[in-house]
mmCIF file of C-alpha atoms in Angstrom:
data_model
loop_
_atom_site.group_PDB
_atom_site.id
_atom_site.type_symbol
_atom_site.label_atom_id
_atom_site.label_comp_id
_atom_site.label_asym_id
_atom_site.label_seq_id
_atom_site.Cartn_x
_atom_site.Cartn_y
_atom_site.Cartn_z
ATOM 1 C CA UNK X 13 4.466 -14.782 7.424
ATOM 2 C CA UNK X 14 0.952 -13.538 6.014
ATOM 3 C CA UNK X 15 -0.201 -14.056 2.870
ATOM 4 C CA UNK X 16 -2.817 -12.375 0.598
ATOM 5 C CA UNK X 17 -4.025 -13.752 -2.103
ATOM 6 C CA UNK X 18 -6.752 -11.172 -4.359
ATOM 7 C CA UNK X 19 -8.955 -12.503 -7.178
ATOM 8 C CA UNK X 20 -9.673 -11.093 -9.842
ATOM 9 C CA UNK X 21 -6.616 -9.558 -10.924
ATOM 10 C CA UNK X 22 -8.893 -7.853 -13.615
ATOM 11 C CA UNK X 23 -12.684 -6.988 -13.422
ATOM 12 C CA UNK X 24 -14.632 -5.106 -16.242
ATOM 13 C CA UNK X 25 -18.242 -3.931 -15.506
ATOM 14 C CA UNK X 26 -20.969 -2.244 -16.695
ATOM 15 C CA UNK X 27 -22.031 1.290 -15.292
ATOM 16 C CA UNK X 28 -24.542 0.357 -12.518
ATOM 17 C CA UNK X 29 -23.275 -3.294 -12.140
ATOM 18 C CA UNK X 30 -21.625 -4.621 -8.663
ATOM 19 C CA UNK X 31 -19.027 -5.427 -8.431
ATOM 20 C CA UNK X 32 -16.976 -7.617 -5.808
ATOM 21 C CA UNK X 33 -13.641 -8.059 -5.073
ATOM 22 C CA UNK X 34 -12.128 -11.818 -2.837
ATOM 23 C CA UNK X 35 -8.809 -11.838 -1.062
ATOM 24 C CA UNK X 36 -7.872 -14.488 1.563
ATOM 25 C CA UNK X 37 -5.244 -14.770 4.156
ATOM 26 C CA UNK X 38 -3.743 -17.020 5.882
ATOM 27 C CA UNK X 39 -2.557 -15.875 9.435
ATOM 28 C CA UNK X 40 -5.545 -16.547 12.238
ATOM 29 C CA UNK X 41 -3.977 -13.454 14.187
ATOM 30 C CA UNK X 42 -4.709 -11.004 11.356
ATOM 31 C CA UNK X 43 -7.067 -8.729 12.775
ATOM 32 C CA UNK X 44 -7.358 -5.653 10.333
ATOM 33 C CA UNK X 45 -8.037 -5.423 6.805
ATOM 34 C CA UNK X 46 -8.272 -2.286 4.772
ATOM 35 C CA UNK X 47 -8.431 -1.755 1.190
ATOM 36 C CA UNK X 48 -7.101 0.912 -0.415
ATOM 37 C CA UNK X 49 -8.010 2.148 -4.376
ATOM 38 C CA UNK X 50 -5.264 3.433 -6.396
ATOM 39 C CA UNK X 51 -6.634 6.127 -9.424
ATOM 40 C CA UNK X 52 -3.971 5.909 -12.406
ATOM 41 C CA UNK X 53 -1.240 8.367 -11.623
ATOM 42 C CA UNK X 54 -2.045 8.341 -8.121
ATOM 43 C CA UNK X 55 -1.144 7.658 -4.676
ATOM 44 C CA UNK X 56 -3.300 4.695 -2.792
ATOM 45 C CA UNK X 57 -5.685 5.521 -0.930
ATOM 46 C CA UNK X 58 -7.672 3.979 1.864
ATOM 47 C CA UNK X 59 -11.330 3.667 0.735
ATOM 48 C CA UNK X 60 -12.899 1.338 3.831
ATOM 49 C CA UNK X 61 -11.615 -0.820 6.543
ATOM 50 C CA UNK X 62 -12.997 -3.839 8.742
ATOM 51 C CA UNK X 63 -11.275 -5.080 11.747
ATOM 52 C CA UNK X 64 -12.151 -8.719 13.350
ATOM 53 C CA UNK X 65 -14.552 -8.019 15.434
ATOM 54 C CA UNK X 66 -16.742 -6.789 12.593
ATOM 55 C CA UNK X 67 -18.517 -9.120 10.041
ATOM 56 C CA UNK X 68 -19.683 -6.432 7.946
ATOM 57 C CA UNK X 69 -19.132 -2.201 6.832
ATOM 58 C CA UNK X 70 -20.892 -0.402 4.724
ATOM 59 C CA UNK X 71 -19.875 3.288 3.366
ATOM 60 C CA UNK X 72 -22.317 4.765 0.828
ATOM 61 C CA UNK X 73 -22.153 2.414 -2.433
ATOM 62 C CA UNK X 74 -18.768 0.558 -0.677
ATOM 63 C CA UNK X 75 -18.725 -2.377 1.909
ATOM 64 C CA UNK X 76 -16.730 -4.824 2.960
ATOM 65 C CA UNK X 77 -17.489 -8.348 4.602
ATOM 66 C CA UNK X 78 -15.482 -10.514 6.125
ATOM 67 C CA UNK X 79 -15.901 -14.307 7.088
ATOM 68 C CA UNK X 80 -12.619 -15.086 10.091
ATOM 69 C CA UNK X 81 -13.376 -18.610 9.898
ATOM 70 C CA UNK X 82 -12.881 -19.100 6.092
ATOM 71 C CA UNK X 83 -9.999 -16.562 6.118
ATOM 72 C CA UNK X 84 -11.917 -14.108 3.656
ATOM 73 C CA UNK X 85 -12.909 -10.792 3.091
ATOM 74 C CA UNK X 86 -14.723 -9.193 0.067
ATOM 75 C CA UNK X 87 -15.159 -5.634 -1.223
ATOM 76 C CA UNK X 88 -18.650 -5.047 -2.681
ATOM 77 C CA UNK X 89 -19.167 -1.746 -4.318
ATOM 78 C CA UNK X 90 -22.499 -1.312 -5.784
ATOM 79 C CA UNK X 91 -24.241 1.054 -8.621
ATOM 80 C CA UNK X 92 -20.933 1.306 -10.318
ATOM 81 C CA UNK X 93 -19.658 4.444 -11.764
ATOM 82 C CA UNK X 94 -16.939 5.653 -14.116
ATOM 83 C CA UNK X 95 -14.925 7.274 -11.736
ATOM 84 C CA UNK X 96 -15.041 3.665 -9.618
ATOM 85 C CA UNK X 97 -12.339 2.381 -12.187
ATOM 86 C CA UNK X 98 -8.707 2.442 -10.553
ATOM 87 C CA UNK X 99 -6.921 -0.649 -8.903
ATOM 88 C CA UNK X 100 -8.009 -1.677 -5.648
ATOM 89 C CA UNK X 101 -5.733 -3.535 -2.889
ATOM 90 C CA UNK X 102 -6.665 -4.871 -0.057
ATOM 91 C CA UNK X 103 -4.428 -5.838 2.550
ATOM 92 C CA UNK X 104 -3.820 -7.847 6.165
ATOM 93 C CA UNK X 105 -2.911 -7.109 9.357
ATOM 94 C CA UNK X 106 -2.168 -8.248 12.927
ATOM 95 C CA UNK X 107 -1.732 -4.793 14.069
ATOM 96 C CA UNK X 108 0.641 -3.314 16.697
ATOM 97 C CA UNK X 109 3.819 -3.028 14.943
ATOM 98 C CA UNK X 110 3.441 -5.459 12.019
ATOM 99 C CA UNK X 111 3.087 -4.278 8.656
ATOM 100 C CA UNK X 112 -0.093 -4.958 6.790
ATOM 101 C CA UNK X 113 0.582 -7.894 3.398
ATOM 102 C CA UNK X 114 -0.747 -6.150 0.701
ATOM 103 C CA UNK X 115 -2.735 -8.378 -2.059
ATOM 104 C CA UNK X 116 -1.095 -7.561 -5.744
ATOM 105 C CA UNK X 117 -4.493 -5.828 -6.706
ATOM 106 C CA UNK X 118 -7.165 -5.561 -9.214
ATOM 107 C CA UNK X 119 -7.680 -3.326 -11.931
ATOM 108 C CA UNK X 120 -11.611 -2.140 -12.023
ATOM 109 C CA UNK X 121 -12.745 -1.143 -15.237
ATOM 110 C CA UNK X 122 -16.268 0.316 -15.187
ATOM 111 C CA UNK X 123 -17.341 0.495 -18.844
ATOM 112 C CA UNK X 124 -19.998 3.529 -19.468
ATOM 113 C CA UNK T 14 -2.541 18.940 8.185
ATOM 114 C CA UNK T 15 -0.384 18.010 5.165
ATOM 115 C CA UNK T 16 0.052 14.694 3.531
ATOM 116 C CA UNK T 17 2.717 12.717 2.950
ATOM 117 C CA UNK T 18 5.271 14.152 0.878
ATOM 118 C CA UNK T 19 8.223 12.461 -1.303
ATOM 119 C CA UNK T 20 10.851 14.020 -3.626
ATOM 120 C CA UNK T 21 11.917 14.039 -6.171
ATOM 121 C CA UNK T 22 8.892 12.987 -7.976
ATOM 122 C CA UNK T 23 10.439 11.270 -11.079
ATOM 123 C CA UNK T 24 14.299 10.077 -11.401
ATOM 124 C CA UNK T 25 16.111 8.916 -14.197
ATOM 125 C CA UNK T 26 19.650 7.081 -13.270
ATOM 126 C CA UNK T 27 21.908 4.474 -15.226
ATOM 127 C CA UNK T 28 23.159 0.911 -14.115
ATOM 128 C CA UNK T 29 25.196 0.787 -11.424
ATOM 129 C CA UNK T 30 24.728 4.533 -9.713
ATOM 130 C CA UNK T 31 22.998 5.094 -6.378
ATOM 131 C CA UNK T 32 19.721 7.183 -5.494
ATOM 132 C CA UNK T 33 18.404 8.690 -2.368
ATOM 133 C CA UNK T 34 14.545 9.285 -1.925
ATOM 134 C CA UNK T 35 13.522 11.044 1.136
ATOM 135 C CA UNK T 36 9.735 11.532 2.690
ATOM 136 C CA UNK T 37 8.159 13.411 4.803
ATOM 137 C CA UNK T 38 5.711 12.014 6.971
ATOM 138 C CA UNK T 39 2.311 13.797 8.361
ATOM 139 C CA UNK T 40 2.684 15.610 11.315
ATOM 140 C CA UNK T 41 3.111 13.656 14.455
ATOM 141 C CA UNK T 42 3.234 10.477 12.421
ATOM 142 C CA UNK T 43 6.338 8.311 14.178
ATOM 143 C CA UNK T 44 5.920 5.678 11.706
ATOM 144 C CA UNK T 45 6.980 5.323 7.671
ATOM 145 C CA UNK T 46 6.938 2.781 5.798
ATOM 146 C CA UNK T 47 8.031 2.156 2.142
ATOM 147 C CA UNK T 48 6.965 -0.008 -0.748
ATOM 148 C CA UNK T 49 7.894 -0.963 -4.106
ATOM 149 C CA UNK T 50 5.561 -0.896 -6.675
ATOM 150 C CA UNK T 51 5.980 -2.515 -10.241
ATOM 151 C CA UNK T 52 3.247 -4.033 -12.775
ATOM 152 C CA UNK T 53 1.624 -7.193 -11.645
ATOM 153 C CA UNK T 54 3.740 -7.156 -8.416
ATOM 154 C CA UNK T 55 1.331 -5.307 -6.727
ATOM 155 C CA UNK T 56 2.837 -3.526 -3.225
ATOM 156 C CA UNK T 57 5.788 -4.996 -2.306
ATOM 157 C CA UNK T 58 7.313 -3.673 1.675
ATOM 158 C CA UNK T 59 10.418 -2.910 1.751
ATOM 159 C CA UNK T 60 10.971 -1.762 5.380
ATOM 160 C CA UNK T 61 9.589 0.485 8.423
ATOM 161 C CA UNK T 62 10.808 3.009 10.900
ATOM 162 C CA UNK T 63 9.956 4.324 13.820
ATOM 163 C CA UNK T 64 11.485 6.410 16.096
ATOM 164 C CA UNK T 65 14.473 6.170 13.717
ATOM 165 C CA UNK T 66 15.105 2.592 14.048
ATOM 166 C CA UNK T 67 13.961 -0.515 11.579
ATOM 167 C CA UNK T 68 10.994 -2.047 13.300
ATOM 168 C CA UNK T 69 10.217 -4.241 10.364
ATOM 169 C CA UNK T 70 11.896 -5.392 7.075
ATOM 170 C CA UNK T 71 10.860 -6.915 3.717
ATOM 171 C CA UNK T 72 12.608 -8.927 1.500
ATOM 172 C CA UNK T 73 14.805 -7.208 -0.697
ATOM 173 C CA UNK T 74 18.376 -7.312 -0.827
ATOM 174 C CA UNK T 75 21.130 -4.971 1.164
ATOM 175 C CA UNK T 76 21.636 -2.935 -1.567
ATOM 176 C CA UNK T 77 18.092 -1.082 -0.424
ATOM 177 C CA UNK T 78 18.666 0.785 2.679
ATOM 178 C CA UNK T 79 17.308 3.187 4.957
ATOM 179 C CA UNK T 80 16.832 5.775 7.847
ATOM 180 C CA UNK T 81 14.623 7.884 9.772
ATOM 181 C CA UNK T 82 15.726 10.937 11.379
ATOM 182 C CA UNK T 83 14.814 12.509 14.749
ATOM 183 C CA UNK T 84 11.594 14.602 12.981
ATOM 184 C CA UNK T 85 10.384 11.306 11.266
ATOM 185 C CA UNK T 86 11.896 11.715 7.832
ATOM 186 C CA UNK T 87 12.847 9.310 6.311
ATOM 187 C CA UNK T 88 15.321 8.790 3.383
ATOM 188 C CA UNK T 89 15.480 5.493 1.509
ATOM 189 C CA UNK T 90 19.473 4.552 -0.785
ATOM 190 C CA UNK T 91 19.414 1.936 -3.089
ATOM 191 C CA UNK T 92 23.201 1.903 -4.250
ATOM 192 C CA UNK T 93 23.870 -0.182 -7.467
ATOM 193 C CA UNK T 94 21.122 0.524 -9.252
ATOM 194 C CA UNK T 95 19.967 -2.511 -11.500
ATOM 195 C CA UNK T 96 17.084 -2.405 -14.111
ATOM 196 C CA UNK T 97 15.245 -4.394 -12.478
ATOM 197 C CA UNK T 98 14.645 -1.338 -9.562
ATOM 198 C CA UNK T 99 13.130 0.416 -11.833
ATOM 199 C CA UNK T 100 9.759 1.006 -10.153
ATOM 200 C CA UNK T 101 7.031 3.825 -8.490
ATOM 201 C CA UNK T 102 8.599 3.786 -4.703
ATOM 202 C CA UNK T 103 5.981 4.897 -2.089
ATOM 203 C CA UNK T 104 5.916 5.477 1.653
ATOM 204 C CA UNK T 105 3.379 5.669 3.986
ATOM 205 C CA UNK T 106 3.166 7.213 7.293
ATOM 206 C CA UNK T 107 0.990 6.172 10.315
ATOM 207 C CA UNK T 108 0.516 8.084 13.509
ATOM 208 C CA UNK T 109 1.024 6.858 17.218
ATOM 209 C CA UNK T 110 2.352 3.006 17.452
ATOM 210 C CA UNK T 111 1.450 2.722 13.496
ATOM 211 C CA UNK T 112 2.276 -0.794 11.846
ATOM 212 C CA UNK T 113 -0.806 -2.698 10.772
ATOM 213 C CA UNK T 114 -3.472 -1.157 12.864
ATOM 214 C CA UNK T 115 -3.691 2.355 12.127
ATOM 215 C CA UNK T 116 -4.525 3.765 8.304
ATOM 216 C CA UNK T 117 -1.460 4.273 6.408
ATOM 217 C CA UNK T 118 -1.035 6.898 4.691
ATOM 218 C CA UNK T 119 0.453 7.065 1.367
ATOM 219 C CA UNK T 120 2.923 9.900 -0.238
ATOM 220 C CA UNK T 121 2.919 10.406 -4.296
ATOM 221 C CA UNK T 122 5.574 8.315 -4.996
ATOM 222 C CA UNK T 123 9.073 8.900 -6.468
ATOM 223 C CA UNK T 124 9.381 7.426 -9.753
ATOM 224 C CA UNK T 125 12.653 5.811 -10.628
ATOM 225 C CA UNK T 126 13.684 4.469 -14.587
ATOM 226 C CA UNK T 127 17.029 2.868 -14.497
ATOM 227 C CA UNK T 128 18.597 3.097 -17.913
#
């Protein structure tokens, strides 16, 4: 089956740094990756997502690339803020009826 | 429309007992989904529905169970609780065909402490 691996598992910034977030995969036939940001107490929720015929999305201060032939994707999120500081997952997909592999996240600390 | 709705929102049960968490999906959503989610162990699936039957299933042992009803709600059992279950469980509907194309969306989460 797929699997996701997400690096870092922890990432402390400064307000206004970047920061960037890796996960691979390993299944060719994924074909939809989302990442989702999960505030402390709160439910996950889906911030941006890139599907394979894409190499790159942007969203405001978010974006996300992705590379098919090294099996990568990134989040970038840019001008960091406060409020940017939750855990973020991101996740892999073939679509149709399987279930996206979640990566086991990373916890975004954005230092004022 | 309404999100994604679980209850009860917190649970406290002792070794050995059984719990049932139930969610309700957004309307028109035909597929749900649930996870367990611990510390360091990120999401981890533990099966889908749709159209009340188990399209896809993770890997966790019998003792973790579930349904889906003719409306889409969906109830999840785990029967002999261990400690080790304690955990935030959290489902996630998607509309139409659902799976791993369409946005899931996530419920609050019933949080279960096994004493």
């Amino acid at each position: 089956g797929e699997n996701v691996e997400q690096h870092p598992s922890t990432l402390s910034v400064q307000e206004g740094d970047s920061a960037v977030i890796k996960c691979t995969y390993s299944d060719s036939a994924s074909n939809y990756f989302p990442w989702y940001k999960q505030e402390l107490g709160k439910r996950p929720q889906l911030i941006i997502d890139i599907r394979s015929n894409v190499g790159e999305k942007k969203d405001q201060r978010i974006a996300v690339t992705l590379n098919k032939t090294a099996k990568h994707f990134s989040l970038h999120i840019t001008e960091t803020q406060p409020e940017d500081s939750a855990v973020y997952f991101c996740a892999a997909s073939k679509g149709g009826s399987y279930i996206p592999t979640f990566g086991r996240g990373t916890s975004l600390i954005v230092h004022p | 429309k309404a999100g994604v709705t679980q209850t009860p929102r917190y649970l406290i049960k002792t070794r050995g007992q059984q719990v049932t968490l139930s969610c309700s999906p957004i309307s028109g959503h035909r597929s749900v989904s649930w996870y367990q989610q611990t510390p360091g162990q990120g999401l981890q699936f533990l099966f889908e529905y749709f159209s009340e039957t188990q399209r896809n299933k993770g890997n966790f042992p019998g003792r973790f169970s579930g349904r889906q009803f003719s409306n889409s709600r969906s109830e999840m059992n785990v029967s002999t609780l261990e400690l080790g279950d304690s955990a935030l469980y959290l489902c996630a509907s998607s509309p139409l065909e659902g799976g791993g194309s369409d946005t899931q969306y996530f419920g609050p989460g019933t949080r279960l402490t096994v004493l």
